[in-house]
XYZ file of C-alpha atoms in Angstrom:
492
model
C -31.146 -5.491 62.392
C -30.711 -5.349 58.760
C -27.346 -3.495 56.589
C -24.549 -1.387 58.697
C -22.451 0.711 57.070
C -19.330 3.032 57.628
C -20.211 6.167 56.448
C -17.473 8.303 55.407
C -19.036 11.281 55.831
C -20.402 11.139 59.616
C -17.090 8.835 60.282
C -18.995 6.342 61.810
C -20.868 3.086 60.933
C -24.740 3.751 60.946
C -27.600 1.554 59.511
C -28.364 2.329 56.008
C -31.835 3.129 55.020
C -32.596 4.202 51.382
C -34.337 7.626 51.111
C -37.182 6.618 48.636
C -38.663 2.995 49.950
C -37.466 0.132 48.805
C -35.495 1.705 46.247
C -31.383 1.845 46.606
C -29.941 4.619 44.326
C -26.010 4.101 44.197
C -23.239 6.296 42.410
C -19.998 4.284 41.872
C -16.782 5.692 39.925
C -15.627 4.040 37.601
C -12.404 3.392 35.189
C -10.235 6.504 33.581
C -10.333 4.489 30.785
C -6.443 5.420 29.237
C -4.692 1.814 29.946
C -5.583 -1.378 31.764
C -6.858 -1.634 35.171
C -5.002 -3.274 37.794
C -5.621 -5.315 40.211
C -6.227 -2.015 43.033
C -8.897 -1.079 40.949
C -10.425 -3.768 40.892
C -10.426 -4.753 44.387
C -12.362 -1.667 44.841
C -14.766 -2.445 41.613
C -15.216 -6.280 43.313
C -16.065 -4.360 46.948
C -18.726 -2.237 45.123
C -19.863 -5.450 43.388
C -20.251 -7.382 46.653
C -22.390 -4.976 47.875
C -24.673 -4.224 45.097
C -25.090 -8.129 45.309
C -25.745 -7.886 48.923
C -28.073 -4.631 48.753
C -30.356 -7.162 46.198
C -29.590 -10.522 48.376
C -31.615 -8.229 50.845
C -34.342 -7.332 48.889
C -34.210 -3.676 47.791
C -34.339 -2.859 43.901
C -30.739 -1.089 42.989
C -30.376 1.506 40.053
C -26.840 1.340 40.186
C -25.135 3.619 37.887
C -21.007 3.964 36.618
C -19.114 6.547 34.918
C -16.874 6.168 32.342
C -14.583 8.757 32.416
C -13.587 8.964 28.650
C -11.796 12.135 28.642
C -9.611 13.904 31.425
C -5.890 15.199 31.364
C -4.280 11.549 30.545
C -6.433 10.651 28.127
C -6.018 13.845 26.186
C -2.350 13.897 26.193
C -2.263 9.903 25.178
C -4.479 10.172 22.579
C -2.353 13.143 20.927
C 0.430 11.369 21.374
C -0.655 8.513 19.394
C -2.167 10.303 16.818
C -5.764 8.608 17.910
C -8.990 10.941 18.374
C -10.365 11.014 21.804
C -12.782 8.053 21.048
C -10.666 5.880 19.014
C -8.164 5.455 21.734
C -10.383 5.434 24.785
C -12.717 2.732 23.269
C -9.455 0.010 23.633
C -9.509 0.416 27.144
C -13.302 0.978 27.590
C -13.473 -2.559 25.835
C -10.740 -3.921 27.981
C -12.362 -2.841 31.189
C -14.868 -4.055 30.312
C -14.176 -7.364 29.477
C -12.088 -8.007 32.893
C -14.835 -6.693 35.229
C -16.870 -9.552 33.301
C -14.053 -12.274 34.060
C -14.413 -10.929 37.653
C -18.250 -11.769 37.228
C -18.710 -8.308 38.270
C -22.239 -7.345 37.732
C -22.696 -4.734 34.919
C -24.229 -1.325 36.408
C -25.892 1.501 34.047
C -23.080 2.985 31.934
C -22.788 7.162 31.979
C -19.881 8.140 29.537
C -18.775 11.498 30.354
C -17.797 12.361 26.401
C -21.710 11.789 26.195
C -23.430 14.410 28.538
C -20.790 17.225 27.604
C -23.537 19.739 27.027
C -24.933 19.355 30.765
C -21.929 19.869 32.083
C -21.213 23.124 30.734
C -24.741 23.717 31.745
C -23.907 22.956 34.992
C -20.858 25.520 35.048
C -23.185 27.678 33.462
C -25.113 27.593 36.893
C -23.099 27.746 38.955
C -21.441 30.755 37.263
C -25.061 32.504 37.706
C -24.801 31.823 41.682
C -21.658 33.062 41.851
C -19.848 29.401 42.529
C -17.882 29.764 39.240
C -15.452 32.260 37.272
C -14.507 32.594 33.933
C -10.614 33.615 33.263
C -8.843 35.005 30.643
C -8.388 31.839 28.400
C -11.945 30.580 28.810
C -11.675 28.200 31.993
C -14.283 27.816 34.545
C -13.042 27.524 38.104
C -14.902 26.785 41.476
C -14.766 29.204 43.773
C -14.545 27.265 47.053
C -14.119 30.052 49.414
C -17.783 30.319 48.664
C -18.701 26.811 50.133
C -18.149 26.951 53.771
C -18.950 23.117 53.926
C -15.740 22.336 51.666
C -13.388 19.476 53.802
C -16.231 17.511 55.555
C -15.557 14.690 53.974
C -12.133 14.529 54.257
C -11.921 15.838 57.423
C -8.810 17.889 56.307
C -8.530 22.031 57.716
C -9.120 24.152 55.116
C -8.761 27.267 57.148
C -5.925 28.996 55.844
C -6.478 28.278 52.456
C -5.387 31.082 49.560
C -8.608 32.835 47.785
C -8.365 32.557 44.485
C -5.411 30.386 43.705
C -6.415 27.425 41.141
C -5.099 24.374 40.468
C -5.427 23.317 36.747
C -4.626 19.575 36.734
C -7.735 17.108 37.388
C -5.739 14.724 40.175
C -3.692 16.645 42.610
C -2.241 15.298 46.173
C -1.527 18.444 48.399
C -3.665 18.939 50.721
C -4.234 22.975 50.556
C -7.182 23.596 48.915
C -7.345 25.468 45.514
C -9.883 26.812 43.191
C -10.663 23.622 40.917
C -10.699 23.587 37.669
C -15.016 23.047 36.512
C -14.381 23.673 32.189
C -10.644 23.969 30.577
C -10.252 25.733 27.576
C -8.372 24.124 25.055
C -4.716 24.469 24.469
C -3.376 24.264 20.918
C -3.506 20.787 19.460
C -5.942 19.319 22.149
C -9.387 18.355 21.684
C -11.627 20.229 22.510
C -15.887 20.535 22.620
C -18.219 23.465 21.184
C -20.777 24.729 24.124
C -22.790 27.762 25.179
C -19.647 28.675 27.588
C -17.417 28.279 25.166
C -14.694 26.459 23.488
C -12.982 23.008 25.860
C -14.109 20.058 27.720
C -15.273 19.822 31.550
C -12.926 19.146 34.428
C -12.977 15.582 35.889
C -14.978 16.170 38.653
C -18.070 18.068 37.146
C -18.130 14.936 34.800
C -19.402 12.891 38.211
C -21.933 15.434 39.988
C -23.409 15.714 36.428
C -23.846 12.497 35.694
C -24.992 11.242 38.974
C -27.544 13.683 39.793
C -28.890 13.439 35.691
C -29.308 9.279 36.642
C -30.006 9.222 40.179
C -31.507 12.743 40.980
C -30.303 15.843 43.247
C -29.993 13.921 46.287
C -29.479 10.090 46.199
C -28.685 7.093 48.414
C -24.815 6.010 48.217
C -21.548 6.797 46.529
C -19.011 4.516 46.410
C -15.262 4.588 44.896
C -11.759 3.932 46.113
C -9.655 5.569 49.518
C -7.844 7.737 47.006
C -10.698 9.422 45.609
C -12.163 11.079 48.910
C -9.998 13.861 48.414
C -10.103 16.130 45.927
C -12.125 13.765 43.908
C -15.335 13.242 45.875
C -14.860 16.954 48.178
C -15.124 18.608 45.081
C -18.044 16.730 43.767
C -20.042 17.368 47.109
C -19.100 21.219 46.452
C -20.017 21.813 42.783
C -23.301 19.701 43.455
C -24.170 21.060 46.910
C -23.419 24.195 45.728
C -25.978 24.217 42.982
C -28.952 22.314 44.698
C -28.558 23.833 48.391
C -29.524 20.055 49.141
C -27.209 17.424 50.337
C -25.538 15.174 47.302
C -25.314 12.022 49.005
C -26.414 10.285 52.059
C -23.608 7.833 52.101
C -19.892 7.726 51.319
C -18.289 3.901 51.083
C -14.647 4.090 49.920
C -12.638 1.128 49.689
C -9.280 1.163 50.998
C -6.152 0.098 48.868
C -4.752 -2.972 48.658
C -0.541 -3.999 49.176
C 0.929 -6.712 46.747
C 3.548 -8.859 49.353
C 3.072 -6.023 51.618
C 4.164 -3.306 49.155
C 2.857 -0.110 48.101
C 1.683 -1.407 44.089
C 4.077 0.586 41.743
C 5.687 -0.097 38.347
C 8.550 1.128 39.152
C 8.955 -1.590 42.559
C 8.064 -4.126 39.486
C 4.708 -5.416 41.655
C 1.811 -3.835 39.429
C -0.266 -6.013 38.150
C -3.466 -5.585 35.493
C -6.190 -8.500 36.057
C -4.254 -9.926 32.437
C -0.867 -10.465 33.887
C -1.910 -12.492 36.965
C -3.747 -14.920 34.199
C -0.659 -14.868 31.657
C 0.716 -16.429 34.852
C -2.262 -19.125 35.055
C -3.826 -17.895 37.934
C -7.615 -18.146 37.791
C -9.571 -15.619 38.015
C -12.010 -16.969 40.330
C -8.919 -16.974 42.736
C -8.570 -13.661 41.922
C -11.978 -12.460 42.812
C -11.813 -14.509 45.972
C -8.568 -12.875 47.069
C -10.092 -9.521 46.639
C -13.368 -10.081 48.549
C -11.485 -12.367 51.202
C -11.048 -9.309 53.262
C -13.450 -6.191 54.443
C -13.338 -3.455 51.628
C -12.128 -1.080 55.087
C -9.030 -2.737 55.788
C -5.759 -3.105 53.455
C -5.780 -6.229 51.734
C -2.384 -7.606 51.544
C -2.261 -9.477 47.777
C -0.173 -12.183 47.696
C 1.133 -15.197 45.678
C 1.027 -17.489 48.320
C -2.916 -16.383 48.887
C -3.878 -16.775 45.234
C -2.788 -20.476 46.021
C -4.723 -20.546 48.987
C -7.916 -19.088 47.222
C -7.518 -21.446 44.060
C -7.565 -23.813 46.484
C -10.538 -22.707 48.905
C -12.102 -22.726 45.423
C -11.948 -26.539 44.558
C -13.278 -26.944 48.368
C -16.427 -25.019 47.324
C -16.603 -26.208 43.721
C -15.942 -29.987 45.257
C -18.040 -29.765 47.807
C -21.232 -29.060 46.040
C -20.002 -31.851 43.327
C -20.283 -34.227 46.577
C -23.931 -33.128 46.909
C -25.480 -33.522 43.386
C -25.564 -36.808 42.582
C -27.183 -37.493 45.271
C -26.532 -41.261 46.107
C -28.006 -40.285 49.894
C -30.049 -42.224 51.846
C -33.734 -41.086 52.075
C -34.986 -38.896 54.817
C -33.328 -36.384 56.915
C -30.706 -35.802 59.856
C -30.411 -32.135 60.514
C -31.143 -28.818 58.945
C -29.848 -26.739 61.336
C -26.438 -26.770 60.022
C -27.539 -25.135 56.386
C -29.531 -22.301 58.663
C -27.284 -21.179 60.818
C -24.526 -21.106 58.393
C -26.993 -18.563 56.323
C -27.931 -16.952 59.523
C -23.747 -16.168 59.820
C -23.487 -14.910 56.296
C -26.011 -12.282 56.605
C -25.017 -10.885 59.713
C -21.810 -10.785 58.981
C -22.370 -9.213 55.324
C -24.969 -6.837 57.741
C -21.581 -6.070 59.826
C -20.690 -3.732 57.149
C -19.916 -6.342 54.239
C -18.062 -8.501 56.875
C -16.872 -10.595 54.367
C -14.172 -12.369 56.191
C -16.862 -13.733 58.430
C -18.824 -14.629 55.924
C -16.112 -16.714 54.108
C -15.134 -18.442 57.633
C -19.141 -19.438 57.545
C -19.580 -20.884 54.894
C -15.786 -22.957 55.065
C -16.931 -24.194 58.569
C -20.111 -25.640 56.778
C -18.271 -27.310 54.289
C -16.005 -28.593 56.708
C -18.704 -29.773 59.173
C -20.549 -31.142 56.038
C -17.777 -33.285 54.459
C -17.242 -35.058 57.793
C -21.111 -35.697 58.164
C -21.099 -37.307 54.300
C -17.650 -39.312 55.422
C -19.598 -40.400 58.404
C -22.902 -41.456 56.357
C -24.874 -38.880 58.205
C -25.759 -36.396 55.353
C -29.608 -37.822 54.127
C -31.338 -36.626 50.976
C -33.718 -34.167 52.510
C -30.158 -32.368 53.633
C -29.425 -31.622 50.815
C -31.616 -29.101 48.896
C -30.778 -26.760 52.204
C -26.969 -27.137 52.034
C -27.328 -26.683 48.477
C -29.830 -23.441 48.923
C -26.843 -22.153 51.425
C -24.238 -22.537 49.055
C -26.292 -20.945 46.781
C -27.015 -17.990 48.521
C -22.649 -17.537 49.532
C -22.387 -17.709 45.390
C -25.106 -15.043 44.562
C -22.118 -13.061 46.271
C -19.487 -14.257 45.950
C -19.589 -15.767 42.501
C -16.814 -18.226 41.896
C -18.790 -21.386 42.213
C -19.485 -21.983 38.247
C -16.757 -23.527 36.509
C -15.964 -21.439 33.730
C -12.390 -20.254 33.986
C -11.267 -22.574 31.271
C -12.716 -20.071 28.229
C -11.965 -17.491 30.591
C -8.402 -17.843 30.753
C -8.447 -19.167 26.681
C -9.833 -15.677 25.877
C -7.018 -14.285 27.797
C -4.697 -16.298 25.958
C -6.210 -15.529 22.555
C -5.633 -11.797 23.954
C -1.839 -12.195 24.613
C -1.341 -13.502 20.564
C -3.125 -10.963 19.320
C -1.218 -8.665 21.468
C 2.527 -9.712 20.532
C 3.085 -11.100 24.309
C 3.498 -14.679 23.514
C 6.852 -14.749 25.946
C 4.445 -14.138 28.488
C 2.215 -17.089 28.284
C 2.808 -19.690 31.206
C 2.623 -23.263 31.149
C -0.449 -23.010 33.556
C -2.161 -20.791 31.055
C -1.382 -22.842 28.877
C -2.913 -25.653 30.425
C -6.186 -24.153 32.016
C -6.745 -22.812 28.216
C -5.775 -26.451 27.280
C -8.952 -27.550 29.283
C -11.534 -25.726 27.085
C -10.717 -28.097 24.138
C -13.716 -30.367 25.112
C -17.227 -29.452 26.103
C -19.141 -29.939 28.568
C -21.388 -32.243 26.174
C -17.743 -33.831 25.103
C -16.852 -35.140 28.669
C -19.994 -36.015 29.705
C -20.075 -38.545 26.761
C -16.353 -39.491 27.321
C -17.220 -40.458 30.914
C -20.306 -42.284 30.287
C -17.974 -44.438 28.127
C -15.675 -44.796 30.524
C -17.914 -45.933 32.912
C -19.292 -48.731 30.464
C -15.865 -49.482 29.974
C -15.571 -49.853 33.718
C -18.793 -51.698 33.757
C -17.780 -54.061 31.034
C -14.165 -54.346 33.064
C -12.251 -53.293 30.239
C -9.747 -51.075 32.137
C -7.774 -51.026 29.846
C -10.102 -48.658 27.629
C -11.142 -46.967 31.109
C -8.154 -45.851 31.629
C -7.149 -44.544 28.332
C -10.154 -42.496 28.298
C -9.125 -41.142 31.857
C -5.825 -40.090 30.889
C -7.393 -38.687 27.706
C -9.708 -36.246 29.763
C -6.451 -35.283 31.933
C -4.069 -34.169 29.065
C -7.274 -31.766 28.051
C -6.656 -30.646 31.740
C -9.217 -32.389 33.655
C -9.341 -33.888 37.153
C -11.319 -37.245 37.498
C -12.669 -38.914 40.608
C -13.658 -41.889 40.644
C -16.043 -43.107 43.716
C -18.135 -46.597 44.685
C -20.947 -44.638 43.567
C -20.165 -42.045 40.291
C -17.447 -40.944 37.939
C -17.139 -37.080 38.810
C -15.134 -34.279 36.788
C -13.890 -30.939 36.569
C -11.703 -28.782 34.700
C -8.595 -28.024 36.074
């Protein structure tokens, strides 16, 4: 039946068909980048990630491009503040972003800095000045006239009707409801920095930064935008406007927002002491492979509720995965085989329920029931040889979306900790961090030739020496099973 997706802009869920072939083109905002993310953010950065992964799982080619917004109201007032120009101070946080939406293994899209395409944007208010979309006032701002754009609330299903011609609203995020003229080019105020351009003197308004960037990478009309619940409105209304309103052509075909996500069933503020960046859940030694399962464990439509008790619950679901295909590769199975059709239907239930509109609930319960179902067939001497390349293949196929299945949080979380020194935050270190980071202290090279003299050891019955090596490889934070059949390890 192939992908189903809620489309924000028809409010319902239809089945998505790209516009141009084969070929996906897909819009997704990205960071403001004037502190750390958190961990909201990035549920909606994994949601988008899931279903880039999905949208190539499927076979269509993706041109998936980002912004970085690299200058808007925060930035400019931070950055004075600390006496940093624009790009000295952004490029922290860039680099920070960056660097966590890696530990997330979030796939990398194209990168489209705004502070980079400043000149088409004032192009672009240029335009839309000439079709009578735009005014200049006294200072040398640019505003949208959206009295002119009969089409402005379809998104966001809100009633524009008795909105006030001509009154503006000059900050870039706003929450009231009642429309306003938006703010397309700001002139600069004394002390702020500030751009040379045909219209003049300033920098562009948050939201032009989007509809020119998009349509520069992806073209006038393109296949998906993506970005959290909170941008819909006046984020992504006004970017359908200004865009709309200087093609005549629709922007995009489909809207996927991801809603926000509760920490132990609380709205996320600092001020309620629950906000949390992707770096203070690991200062607290929790994985982040248990973090990126906890964020994809539900559909990107519903809240998530993030909780301590379900990072637990996903570090764990994560040594059932990582364990269960450490039961399957050295394989000590007898030849021949039982039963495929466990491995096939399990991948049949993944994709539909990842068809389901990114089901991934569903998908999860799949591929647990497999390894559940699996583990009792191995117990049970049931699981041949020729089972395992398509058990393996399945697992496989749950990893190229969900990604937690390589064992690499060790240097991960060491990075983290390296991070924290550097940082002055030393009093925030845990003992867990401490230990995960602990575990990176031996290669992989390092344990594999520790075990294979523990086994001789074994071999030779010389315990004694066995053992010492074991609890060696545990104080570098290392769990070691030892079976009738193999010596098998993993970090911690």
């Amino acid at each position: 039946m192939g992908l189903r997706l809620y489309n924000t802009l028809s409010g319902k869920i239809e089945t998505f068909h790209p516009l141009r072939g084969n070929e996906v083109r897909m819009y997704a905002c990205g960071p403001t980048v004037y502190d750390y993310g958190h961990i909201g953010n990035f549920r909606t950065f994994v949601a988008v990630d899931i279903l880039r992964r999905f949208l190539l799982q499927s076979g269509f080619s993706v041109r998936h491009v980002m912004n970085i917004t690299d200058v808007d109201d925060k930035i400019i007032r931070n950055s004075a503040q600390e006496g940093l120009s624009v790009k000295d101070y952004t490029a922290r946080y860039e680099k920070a972003f960056l660097e966590d939406s890696s530990t997330l293994n979030i796939e990398q899209p194209i990168l489209a800095r705004a502070t980079a395409h400043i000149q088409e944007m004032a192009q672009f208010v240029a335009e839309l000045e000439k079709k009578g979309f735009a005014y200049r006032t006294d200072d040398g701002s640019y505003y949208f006239r959206i009295a002119k754009f009969p089409g402005y609330g379809k998104l966001s299903k809100k009633d524009f009707a008795g909105m006030e011609d001509g009154a503006r609203v000059d900050v870039d995020e706003y929450e009231k409801d009642n429309a306003r003229d938006f703010a397309l080019w700001k002139a600069p105020k004394p002390g702020e920095a500030f751009w040379e351009s045909p219209i003049g003197r300033g920098r562009p308004g948050w939201h032009i930064e989007c509809s020119s960037m998009s349509m520069r990478e992806l073209g006038e009309t393109f296949d998906l935008h993506a970005g959290g619940e909170d941008l819909i409105f006046p984020h992504h209304e006004n970017e359908i406007a200004q865009s709309e309103a200087l093609t005549g052509k629709l922007f995009a075909q489909f809207w996927f927002h991801a809603r926000f996500l509760l920490v132990e069933g609380e709205k996320m503020s600092k001020s309620a002491g629950n906000f949390f960046t992707l770096r203070d859940l690991a200062l607290k030694g929790y994985k982040p492979s248990s973090i990126r399962l906890l964020l994809a464990s539900a559909p990107y439509r519903p809240q998530l509720n993030f909780t301590f008790d379900g990072l637990k619950q996903m570090a764990s679901n994560v040594d059932k995965l990582r364990n269960f295909k450490l039961r399957l590769s050295p394989g000590q199975f007898p030849s021949g085989a039982s039963d495929a059709s466990l491995a096939r239907e399990t991948l049949e239930h993944m994709t539909s329920a990842l068809d389901d509109d990114l089901n991934t609930a569903q998908a999860l319960a799949a591929i647990f029931d497999m390894v559940r179902k699996a583990n009792v067939m191995i117990d049970g001497g049931q699981i041949r040889k020729d089972d395992v390349a398509p058990l393996l293949a399945t697992l496989d196929k749950f990893d190229e979306i969900f990604a937690v299945l390589r064992d690499d949080d060790a240097p991960k979380m060491k990075a983290i900790l390296e991070w924290a020194k550097a940082e002055g935050r030393e009093k925030d270190v845990s003992q867990e961090l401490l230990e995960a980071a602990g575990a990176q202290g031996l290669s992989d090279s390092d344990i594999e030739n520790r075990i294979a003299e523990m086994k001789a050891a074994r071999q030779a019955r010389n315990f004694q020496l066995s053992d010492a090596i074991r609890a060696e490889l545990t104080s570098a934070g290392l769990l070691i099973e030892i079976t009738k059949d193999s010596v098998r390890w993993r970090r911690k």
